[in-house]
Coordinates of C-alpha atoms in Angstrom, one line a residue:
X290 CA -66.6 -46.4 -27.9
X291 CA -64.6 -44.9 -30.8
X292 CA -65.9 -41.7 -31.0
X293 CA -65.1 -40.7 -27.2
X294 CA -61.6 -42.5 -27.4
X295 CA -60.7 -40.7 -30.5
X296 CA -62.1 -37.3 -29.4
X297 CA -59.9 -37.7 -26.3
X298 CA -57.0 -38.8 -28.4
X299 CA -57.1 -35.4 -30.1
X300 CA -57.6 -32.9 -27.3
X301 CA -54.6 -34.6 -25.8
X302 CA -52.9 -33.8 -28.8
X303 CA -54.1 -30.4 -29.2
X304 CA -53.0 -29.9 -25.8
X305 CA -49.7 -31.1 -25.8
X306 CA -48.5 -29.2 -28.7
X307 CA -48.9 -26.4 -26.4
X308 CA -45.0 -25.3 -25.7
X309 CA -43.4 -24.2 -22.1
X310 CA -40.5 -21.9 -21.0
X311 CA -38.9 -22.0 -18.3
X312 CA -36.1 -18.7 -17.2
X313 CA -33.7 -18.5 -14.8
X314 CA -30.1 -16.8 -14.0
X315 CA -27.4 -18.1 -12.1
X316 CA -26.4 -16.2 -8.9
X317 CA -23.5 -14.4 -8.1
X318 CA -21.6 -13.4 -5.2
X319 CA -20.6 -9.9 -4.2
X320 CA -18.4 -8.4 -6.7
X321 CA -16.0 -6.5 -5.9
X322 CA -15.8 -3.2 -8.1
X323 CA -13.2 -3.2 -10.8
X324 CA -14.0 -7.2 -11.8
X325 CA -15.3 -8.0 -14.6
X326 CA -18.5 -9.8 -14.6
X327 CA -20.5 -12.3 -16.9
X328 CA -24.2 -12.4 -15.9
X329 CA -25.3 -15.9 -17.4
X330 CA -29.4 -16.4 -18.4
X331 CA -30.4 -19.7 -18.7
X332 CA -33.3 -21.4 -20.3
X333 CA -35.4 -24.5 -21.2
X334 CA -38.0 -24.9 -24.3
X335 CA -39.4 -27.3 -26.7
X336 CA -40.8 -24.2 -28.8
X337 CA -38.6 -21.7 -31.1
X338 CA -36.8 -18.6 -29.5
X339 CA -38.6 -15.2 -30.4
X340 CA -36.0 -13.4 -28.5
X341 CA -33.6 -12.8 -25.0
X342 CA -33.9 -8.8 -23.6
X343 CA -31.7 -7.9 -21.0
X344 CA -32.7 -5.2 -18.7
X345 CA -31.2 -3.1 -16.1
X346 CA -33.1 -1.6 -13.3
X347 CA -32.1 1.9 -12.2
X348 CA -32.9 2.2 -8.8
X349 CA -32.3 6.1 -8.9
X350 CA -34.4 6.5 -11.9
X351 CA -37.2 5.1 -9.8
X352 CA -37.1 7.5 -6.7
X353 CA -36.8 10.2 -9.3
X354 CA -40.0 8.6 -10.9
X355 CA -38.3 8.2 -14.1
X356 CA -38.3 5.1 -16.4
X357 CA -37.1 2.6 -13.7
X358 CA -35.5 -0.1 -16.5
X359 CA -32.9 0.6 -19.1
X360 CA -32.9 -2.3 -21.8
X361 CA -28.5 -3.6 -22.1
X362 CA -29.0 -6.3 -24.9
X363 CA -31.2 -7.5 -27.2
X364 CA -31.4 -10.5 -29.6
X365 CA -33.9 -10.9 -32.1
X366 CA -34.4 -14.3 -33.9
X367 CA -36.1 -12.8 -36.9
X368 CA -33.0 -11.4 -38.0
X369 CA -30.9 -14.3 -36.7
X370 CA -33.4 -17.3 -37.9
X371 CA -32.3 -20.5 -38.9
X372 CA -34.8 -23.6 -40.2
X373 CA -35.2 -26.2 -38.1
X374 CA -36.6 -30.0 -39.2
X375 CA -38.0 -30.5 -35.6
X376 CA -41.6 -29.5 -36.9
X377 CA -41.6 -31.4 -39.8
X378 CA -40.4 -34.6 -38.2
X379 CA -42.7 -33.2 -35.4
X380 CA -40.0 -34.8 -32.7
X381 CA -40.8 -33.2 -29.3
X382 CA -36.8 -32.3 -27.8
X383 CA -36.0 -30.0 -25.3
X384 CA -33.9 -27.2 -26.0
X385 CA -30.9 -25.5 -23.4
X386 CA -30.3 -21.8 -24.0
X387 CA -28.3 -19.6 -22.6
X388 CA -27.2 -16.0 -22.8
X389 CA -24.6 -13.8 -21.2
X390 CA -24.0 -10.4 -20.9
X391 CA -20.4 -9.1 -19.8
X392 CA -19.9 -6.4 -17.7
X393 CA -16.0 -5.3 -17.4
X394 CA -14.8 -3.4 -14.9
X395 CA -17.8 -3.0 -12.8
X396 CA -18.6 0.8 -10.8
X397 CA -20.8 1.6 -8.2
X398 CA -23.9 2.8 -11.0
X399 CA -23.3 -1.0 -11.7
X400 CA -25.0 -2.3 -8.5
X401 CA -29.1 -3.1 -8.7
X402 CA -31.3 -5.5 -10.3
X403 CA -30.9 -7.4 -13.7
X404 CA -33.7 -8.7 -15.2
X405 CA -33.5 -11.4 -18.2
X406 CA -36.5 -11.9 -20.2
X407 CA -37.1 -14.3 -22.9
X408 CA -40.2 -14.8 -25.7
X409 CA -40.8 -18.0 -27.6
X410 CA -43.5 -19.2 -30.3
X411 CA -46.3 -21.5 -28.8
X412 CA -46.0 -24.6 -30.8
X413 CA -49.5 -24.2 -31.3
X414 CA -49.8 -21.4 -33.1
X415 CA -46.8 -19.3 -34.6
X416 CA -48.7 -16.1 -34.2
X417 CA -48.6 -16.8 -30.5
X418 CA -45.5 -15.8 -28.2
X419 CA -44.8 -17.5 -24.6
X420 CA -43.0 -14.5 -22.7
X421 CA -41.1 -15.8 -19.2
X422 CA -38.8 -13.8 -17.1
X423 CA -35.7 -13.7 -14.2
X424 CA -34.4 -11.4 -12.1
X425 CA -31.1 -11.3 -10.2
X426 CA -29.6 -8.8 -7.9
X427 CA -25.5 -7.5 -8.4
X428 CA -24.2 -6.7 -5.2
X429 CA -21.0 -4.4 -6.0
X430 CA -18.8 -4.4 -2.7
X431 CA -16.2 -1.8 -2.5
X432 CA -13.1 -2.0 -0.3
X433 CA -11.9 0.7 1.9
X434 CA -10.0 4.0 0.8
X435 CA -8.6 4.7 3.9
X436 CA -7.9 4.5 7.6
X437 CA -6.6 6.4 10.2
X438 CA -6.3 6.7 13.7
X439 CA -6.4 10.0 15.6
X440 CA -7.0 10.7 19.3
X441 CA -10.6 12.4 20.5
X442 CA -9.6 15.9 22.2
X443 CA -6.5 16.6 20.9
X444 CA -4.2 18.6 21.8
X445 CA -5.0 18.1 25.5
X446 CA -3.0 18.9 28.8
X447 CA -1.1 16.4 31.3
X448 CA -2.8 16.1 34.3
X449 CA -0.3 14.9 37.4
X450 CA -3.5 15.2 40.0
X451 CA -6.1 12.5 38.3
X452 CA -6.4 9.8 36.4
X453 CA -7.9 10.8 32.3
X454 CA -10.0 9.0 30.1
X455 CA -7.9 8.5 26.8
X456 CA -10.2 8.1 23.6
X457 CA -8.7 6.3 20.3
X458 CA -10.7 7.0 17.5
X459 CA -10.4 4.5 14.1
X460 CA -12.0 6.5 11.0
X461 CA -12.4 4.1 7.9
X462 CA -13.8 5.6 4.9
X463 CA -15.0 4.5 1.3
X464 CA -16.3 1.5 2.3
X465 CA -19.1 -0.9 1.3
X466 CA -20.9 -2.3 3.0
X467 CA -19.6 -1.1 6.4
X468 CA -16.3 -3.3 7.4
X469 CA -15.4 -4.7 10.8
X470 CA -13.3 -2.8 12.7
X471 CA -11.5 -4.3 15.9
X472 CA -8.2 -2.6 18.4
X473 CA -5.1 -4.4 18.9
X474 CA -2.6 -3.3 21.6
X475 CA 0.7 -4.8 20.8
X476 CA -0.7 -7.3 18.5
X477 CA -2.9 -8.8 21.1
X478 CA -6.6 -8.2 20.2
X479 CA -8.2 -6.4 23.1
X480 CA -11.1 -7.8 24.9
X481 CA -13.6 -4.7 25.1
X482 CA -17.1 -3.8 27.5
X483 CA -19.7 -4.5 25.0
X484 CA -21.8 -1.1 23.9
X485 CA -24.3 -2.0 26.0
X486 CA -22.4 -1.7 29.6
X487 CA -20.9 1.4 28.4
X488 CA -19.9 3.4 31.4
X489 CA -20.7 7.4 31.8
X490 CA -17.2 8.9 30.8
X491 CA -18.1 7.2 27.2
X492 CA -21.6 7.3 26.9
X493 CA -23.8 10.4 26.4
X494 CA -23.2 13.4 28.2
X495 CA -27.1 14.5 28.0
X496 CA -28.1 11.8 30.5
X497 CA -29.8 13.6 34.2
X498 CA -28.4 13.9 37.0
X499 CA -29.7 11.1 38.7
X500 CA -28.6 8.9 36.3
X501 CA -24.9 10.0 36.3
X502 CA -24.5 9.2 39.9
X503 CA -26.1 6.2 39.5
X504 CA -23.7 5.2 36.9
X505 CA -20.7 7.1 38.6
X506 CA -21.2 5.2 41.7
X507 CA -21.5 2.0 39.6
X508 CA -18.2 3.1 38.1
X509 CA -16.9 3.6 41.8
X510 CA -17.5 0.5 42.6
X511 CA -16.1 -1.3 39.8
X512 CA -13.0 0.7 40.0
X513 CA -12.3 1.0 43.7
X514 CA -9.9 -2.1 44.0
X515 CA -8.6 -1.0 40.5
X516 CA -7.3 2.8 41.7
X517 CA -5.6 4.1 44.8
X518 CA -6.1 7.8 45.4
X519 CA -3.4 10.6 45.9
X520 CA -5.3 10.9 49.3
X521 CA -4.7 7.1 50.1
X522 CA -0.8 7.3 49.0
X523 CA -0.2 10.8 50.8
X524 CA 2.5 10.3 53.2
X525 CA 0.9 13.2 55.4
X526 CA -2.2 11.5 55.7
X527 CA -1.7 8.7 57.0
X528 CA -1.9 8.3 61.1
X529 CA 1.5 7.6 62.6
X530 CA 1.8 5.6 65.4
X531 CA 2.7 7.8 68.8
X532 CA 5.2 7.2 71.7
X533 CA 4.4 6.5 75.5
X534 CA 5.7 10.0 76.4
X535 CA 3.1 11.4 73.8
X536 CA 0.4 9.5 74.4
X537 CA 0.6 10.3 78.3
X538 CA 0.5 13.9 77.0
X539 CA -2.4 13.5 75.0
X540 CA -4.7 11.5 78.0
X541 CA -4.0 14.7 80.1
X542 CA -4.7 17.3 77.4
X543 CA -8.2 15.3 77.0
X544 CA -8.7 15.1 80.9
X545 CA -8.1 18.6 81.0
X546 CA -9.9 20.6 78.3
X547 CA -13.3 19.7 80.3
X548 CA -12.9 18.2 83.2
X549 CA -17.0 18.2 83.8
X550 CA -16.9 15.9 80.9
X551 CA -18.4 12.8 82.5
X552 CA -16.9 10.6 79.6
X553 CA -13.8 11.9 80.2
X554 CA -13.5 12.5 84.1
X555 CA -12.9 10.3 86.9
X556 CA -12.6 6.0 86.3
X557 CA -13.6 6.4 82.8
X558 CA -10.0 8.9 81.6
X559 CA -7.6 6.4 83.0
X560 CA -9.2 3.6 81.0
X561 CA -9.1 5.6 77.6
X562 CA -7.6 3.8 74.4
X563 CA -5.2 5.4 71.9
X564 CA -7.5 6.0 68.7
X565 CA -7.8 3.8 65.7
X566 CA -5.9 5.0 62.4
X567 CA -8.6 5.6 61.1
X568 CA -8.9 9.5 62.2
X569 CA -10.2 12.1 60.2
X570 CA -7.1 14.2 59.4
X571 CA -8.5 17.6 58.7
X572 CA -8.0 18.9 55.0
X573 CA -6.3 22.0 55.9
X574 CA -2.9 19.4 55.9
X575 CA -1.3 20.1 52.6
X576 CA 1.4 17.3 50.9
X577 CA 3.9 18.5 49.2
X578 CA 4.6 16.1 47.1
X579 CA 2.2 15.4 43.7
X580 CA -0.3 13.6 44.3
X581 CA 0.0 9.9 43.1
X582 CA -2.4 7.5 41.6
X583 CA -1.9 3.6 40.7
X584 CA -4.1 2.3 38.6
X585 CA -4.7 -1.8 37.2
X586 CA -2.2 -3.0 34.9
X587 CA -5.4 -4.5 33.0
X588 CA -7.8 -1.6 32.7
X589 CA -11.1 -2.0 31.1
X590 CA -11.8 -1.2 27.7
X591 CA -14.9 0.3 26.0
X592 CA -16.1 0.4 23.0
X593 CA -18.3 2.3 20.7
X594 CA -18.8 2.1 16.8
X595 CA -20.6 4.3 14.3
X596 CA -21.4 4.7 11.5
X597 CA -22.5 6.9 8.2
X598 CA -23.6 6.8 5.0
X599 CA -21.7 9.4 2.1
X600 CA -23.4 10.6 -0.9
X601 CA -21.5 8.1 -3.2
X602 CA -23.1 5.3 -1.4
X603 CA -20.2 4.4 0.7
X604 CA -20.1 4.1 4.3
X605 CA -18.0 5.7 7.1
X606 CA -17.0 4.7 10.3
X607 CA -15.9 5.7 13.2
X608 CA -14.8 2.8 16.1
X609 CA -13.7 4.8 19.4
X610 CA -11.6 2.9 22.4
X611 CA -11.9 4.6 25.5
X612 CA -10.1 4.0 28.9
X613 CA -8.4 5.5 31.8
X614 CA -4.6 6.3 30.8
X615 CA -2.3 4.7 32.8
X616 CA 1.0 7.3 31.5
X617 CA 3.5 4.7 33.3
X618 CA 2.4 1.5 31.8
X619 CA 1.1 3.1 28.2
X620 CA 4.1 5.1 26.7
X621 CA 5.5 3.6 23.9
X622 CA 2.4 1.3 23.8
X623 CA 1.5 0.0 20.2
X624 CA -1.7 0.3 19.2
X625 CA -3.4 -0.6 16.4
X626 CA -7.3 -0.4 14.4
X627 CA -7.7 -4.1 12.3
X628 CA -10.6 -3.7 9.5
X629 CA -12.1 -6.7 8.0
X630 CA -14.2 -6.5 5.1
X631 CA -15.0 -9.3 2.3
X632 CA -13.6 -6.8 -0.3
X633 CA -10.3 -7.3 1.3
X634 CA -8.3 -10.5 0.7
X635 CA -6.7 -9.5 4.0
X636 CA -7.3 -6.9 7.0
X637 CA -6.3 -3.7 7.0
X638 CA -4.6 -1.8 10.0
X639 CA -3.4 1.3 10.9
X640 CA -0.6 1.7 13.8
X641 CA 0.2 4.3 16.5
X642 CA 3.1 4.4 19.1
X643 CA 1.2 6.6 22.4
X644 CA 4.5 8.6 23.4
X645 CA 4.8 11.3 25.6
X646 CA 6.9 14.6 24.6
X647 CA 10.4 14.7 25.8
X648 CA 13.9 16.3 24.4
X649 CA 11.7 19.0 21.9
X650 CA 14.5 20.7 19.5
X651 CA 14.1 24.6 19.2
X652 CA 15.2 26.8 16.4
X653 CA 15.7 30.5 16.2
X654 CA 15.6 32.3 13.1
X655 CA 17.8 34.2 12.2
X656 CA 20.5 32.7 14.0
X657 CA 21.9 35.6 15.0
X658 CA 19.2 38.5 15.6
X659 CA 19.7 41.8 15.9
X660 CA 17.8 44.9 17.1
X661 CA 14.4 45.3 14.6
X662 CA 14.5 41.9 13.5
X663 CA 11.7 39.5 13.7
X664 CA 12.8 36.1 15.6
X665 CA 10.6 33.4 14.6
X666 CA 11.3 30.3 18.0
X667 CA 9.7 26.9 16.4
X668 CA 9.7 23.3 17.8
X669 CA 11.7 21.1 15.1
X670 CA 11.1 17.7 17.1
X671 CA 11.4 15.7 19.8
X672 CA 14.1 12.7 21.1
X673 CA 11.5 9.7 20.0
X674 CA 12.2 6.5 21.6
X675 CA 12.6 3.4 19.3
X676 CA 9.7 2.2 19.2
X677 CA 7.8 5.8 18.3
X678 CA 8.2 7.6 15.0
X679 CA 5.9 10.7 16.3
X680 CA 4.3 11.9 19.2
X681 CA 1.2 10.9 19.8
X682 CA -0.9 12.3 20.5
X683 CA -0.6 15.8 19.2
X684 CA 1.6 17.9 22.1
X685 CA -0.2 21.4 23.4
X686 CA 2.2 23.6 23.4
X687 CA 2.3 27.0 25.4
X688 CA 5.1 29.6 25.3
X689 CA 6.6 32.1 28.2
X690 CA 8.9 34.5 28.8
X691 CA 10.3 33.4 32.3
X692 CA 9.7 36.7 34.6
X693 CA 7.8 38.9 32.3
X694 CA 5.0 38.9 29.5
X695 CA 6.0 38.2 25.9
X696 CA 6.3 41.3 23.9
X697 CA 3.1 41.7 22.7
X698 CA 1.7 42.1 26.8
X699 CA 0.5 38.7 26.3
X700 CA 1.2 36.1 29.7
X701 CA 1.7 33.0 27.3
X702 CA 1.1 31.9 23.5
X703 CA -0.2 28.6 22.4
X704 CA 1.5 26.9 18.7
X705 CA 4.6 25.2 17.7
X706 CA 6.1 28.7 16.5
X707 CA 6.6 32.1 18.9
X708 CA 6.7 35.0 16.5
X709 CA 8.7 38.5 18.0
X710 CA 8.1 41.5 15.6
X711 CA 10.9 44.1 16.1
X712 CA 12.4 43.5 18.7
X713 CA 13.7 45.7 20.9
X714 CA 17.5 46.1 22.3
X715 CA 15.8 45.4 25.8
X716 CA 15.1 41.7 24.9
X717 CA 18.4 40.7 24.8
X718 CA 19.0 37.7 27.3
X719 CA 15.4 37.2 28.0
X720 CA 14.8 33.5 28.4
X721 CA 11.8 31.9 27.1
X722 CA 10.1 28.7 27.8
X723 CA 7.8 26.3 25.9
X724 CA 6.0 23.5 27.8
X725 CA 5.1 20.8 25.0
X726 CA 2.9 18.2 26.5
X727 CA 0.2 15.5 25.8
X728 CA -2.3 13.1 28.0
X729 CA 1.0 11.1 28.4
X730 CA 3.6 13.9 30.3
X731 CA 5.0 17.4 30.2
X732 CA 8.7 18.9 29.2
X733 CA 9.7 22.2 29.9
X734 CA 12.4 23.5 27.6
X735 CA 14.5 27.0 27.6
X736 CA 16.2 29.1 25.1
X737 CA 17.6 32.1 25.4
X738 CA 17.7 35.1 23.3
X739 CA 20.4 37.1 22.2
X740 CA 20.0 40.2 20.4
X741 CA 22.9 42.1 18.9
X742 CA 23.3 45.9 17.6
X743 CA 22.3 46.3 14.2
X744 CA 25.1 48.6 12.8
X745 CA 22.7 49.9 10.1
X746 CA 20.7 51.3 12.5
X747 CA 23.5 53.0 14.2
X748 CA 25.1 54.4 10.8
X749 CA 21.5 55.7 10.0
X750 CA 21.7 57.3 13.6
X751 CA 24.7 59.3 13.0
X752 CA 23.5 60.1 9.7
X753 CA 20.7 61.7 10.8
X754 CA 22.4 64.0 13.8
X755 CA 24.7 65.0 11.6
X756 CA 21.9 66.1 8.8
X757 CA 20.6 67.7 12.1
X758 CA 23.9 69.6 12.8
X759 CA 23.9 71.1 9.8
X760 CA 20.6 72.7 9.4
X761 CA 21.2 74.2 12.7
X762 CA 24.3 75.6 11.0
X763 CA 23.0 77.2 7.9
X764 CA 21.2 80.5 9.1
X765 CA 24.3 81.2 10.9
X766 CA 26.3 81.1 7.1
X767 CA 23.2 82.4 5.1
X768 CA 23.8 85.5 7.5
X769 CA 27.7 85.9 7.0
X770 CA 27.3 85.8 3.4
X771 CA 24.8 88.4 3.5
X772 CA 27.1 90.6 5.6
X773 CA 30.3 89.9 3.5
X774 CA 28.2 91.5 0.3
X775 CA 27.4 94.3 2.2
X776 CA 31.2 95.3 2.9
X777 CA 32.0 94.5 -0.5
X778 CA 29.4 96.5 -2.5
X779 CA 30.0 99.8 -0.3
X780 CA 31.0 103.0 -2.5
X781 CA 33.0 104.7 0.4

């Protein structure tokens, strides 16, 4: 029995001096570019470290189909060795290693896969190396550059007649990943129609026909205790109630435009009722007043987000808020877009006052213009109320000259400046209009122009004639002096 126990005894040994490794790195959060960042590699042996390589993976070097790793640190314990009595005393301990690598001020190239390898001697044999590996992902997070919010369509025209879709657009850029982006209106988060029920003033205009009455109707249906038509508030409309006298009148006008009528003849004319208000007025009655339209002080909001990716790796996005403008209840309204995003110790917003256009400041130039000048008319502002610091959104603005075309032949002239080249002595008093107006209202302002004599001109005028004058003199003297000679130069 002592030859099988002791051959066992040995190939245990044999086998136990057989040595293990065992890699791994702790994880990390998102970074956020600019930190700095210690990647930590740690590891557990009973055998002697060969060496620690340190590797980063390249993700762009791959697609390309270039090296895809690029080797950051190396440590080599033939040139760091020191002598250890563990083999001697052949005591059997468990060794902790660990190695960083520091990475200040982290960019974008930063972001990918690190890989921390690590090679030890097999207790075994020193000629034999025990190679083990981990691998850990850096997420680099970058906050937003900017943010901004602008209105879709703009410049657009007031519309008195109908009720418009308004569109709010939120663009945040430099981003990653892509943030959060929610609409506040006066600090109150607003509660929007999911993407999914998005209605067809939002949604895409490529849809057939069938669809968009389908989904107009749906809209109709929604809205129809939410807006009152112009035809539904029109005072000249509506069916007014008539007196006795006129409603005698009326039963014998019937009985009489066909009195073989049988429905309207004999028993049955006497027993006739005065109609229902409900009579179809025909549409050739025209109001004279605008046309109004109420809508819901709490209109429905929708919502649609997208978003792209830039060749820096960065995302944009764009967050729209679409419903139908109520002018009345949102002038001076505060809006504003709130982006969240873990880069961010706190959100981000950008603010805008909706305000319609009203009190626009004009200026001349020059002040006082005279005849050949060139008058430049520009809009220097607008009276803002005190919560707005601009209008918003951008005004349209369209100049006239009130009773005749502008000087150029031209009926109106769209931009914030008017530009007369030379003008003429005939412009003087001509009064000029500019309408400055946005979804939210209208203003009409005038300015008159004045154009004085330029007394250059008229100097240069009366140089000329009298340049004129005297050429038209000079044969007359060229002949005189000819003459005089003459007489002079005669021998008798």
């Amino acid at each position: 029995m002592a030859g099988p126990l002791l051959l066992c005894f040995l190939l245990s040994g044999l086998t136990s001096t057989a040595g293990y490794l065992t890699v791994s790195i702790e994880p990390l959060p998102p970074v956020v570019i600019g930190d700095t960042v210690t990647l930590k590699c740690n590891f557990q042996t009973d055998g002697n470290l060969r060496e620690i390589v340190w590797f980063r993976v390249n993700k762009q070097q791959v697609l390309e189909g270039g090296s895809s790793k690029q080797k950051i640190f190396t440590y080599d314990a033939l040139y760091n060795a020191s002598y250890s009595h563990m083999e001697e005393n052949r005591r059997r301990e468990d060794l902790i290693y660990q190695s960083t690598v520091r990475l200040p001020e982290v960019q974008m190239q930063d972001d990918g896969l690190y890989e921390c390898h690590v090679g030890i001697y097999d207790r075994g044999s020193r000629d034999k190396v025990i190679l083990a590996s981990s691998s850990i992902t850096l997420t680099v997070i970058v906050p937003p550059k900017s943010i901004s919010v602008v209105a879709a369509n703009s410049p657009a025209p007031f519309s008195r007649y109908e009720a418009q879709n308004f569109t709010l657009v939120c663009v945040v850029t430099g981003a990653k990943p892509a943030p959060v982006v929610h609409f506040k209106r006066d600090g109150e988060l607003i509660d929007v129609v999911p993407p999914g029920q998005l209605s067809s003033s939002v949604g895409d205009r490529s849809r057939s026909p069938d669809q968009d009455r389908s989904v107009i109707s749906s809209q109709e249906k929604l809205w129809s205790s939410l807006v009152l038509t112009s035809r539904d508030l029109d005072d000249t409309k509506v069916k007014k109630s008539l007196s006795p006298l006129e409603q005698e009148a009326k039963l014998g006008r019937l009985g009489q435009d066909d009195p073989e009528d049988p429905q309207q003849g004999g028993e049955d004319g006497s027993e006739l009722k005065p109609e229902p208000t409900t009579e179809v007025i025909p549409e050739t009655v025209v109001s004279r007043e605008f046309p109004r339209w109420v809508q819901s002080n709490d209109p429905l909001y929708y919502f649609q987000h997208r978003q792209q990716a830039a060749g820096d790796g960065t995302m944009e996005v764009r967050a729209m808020l679409t419903w139908s403008l109520n002018p009345q209840l949102d002038n001076e309204a505060l809006f504003s877009c709130e982006v969240n995003h873990p880069a961010l110790s706190m959100p981000m917003q950008a603010e805008v006052t909706l305000a319609a256009p009203r009190g626009p400041k004009l200026s001349t130039s020059p002040s006082r213009a005279t005849v050949g000048d060139t008058v430049r008319m520009a809009v220097q502002g607008f009276q803002l109320g005190p919560s707005a610091t601009e209008v918003f959104p951008e005004p349209l603005f369209t100049w006239t000259r009130v009773g005749s075309p502008l000087l150029d032949g031209r009926e109106q002239h769209s931009g914030r400046e008017l530009v007369l080249e030379r003008v003429p002595a005939e412009l003087n008093g001509s009064m000029f209009c500019c309408t400055a107006q946005n979804p939210l209202g209208s203003t009409d302002t005038h300015i008159r122009l004045i154009v004085f004599d330029n007394p250059r001109r008229k100097k240069g005028k009366e140089h000329y004639t009298a340049i004129n004058r005297g050429v038209g003199l000079h044969p007359f003297t060229l002949t005189f002096i000819i003459l005089l000679l003459r007489f002079t130069c005669d021998p008798t």
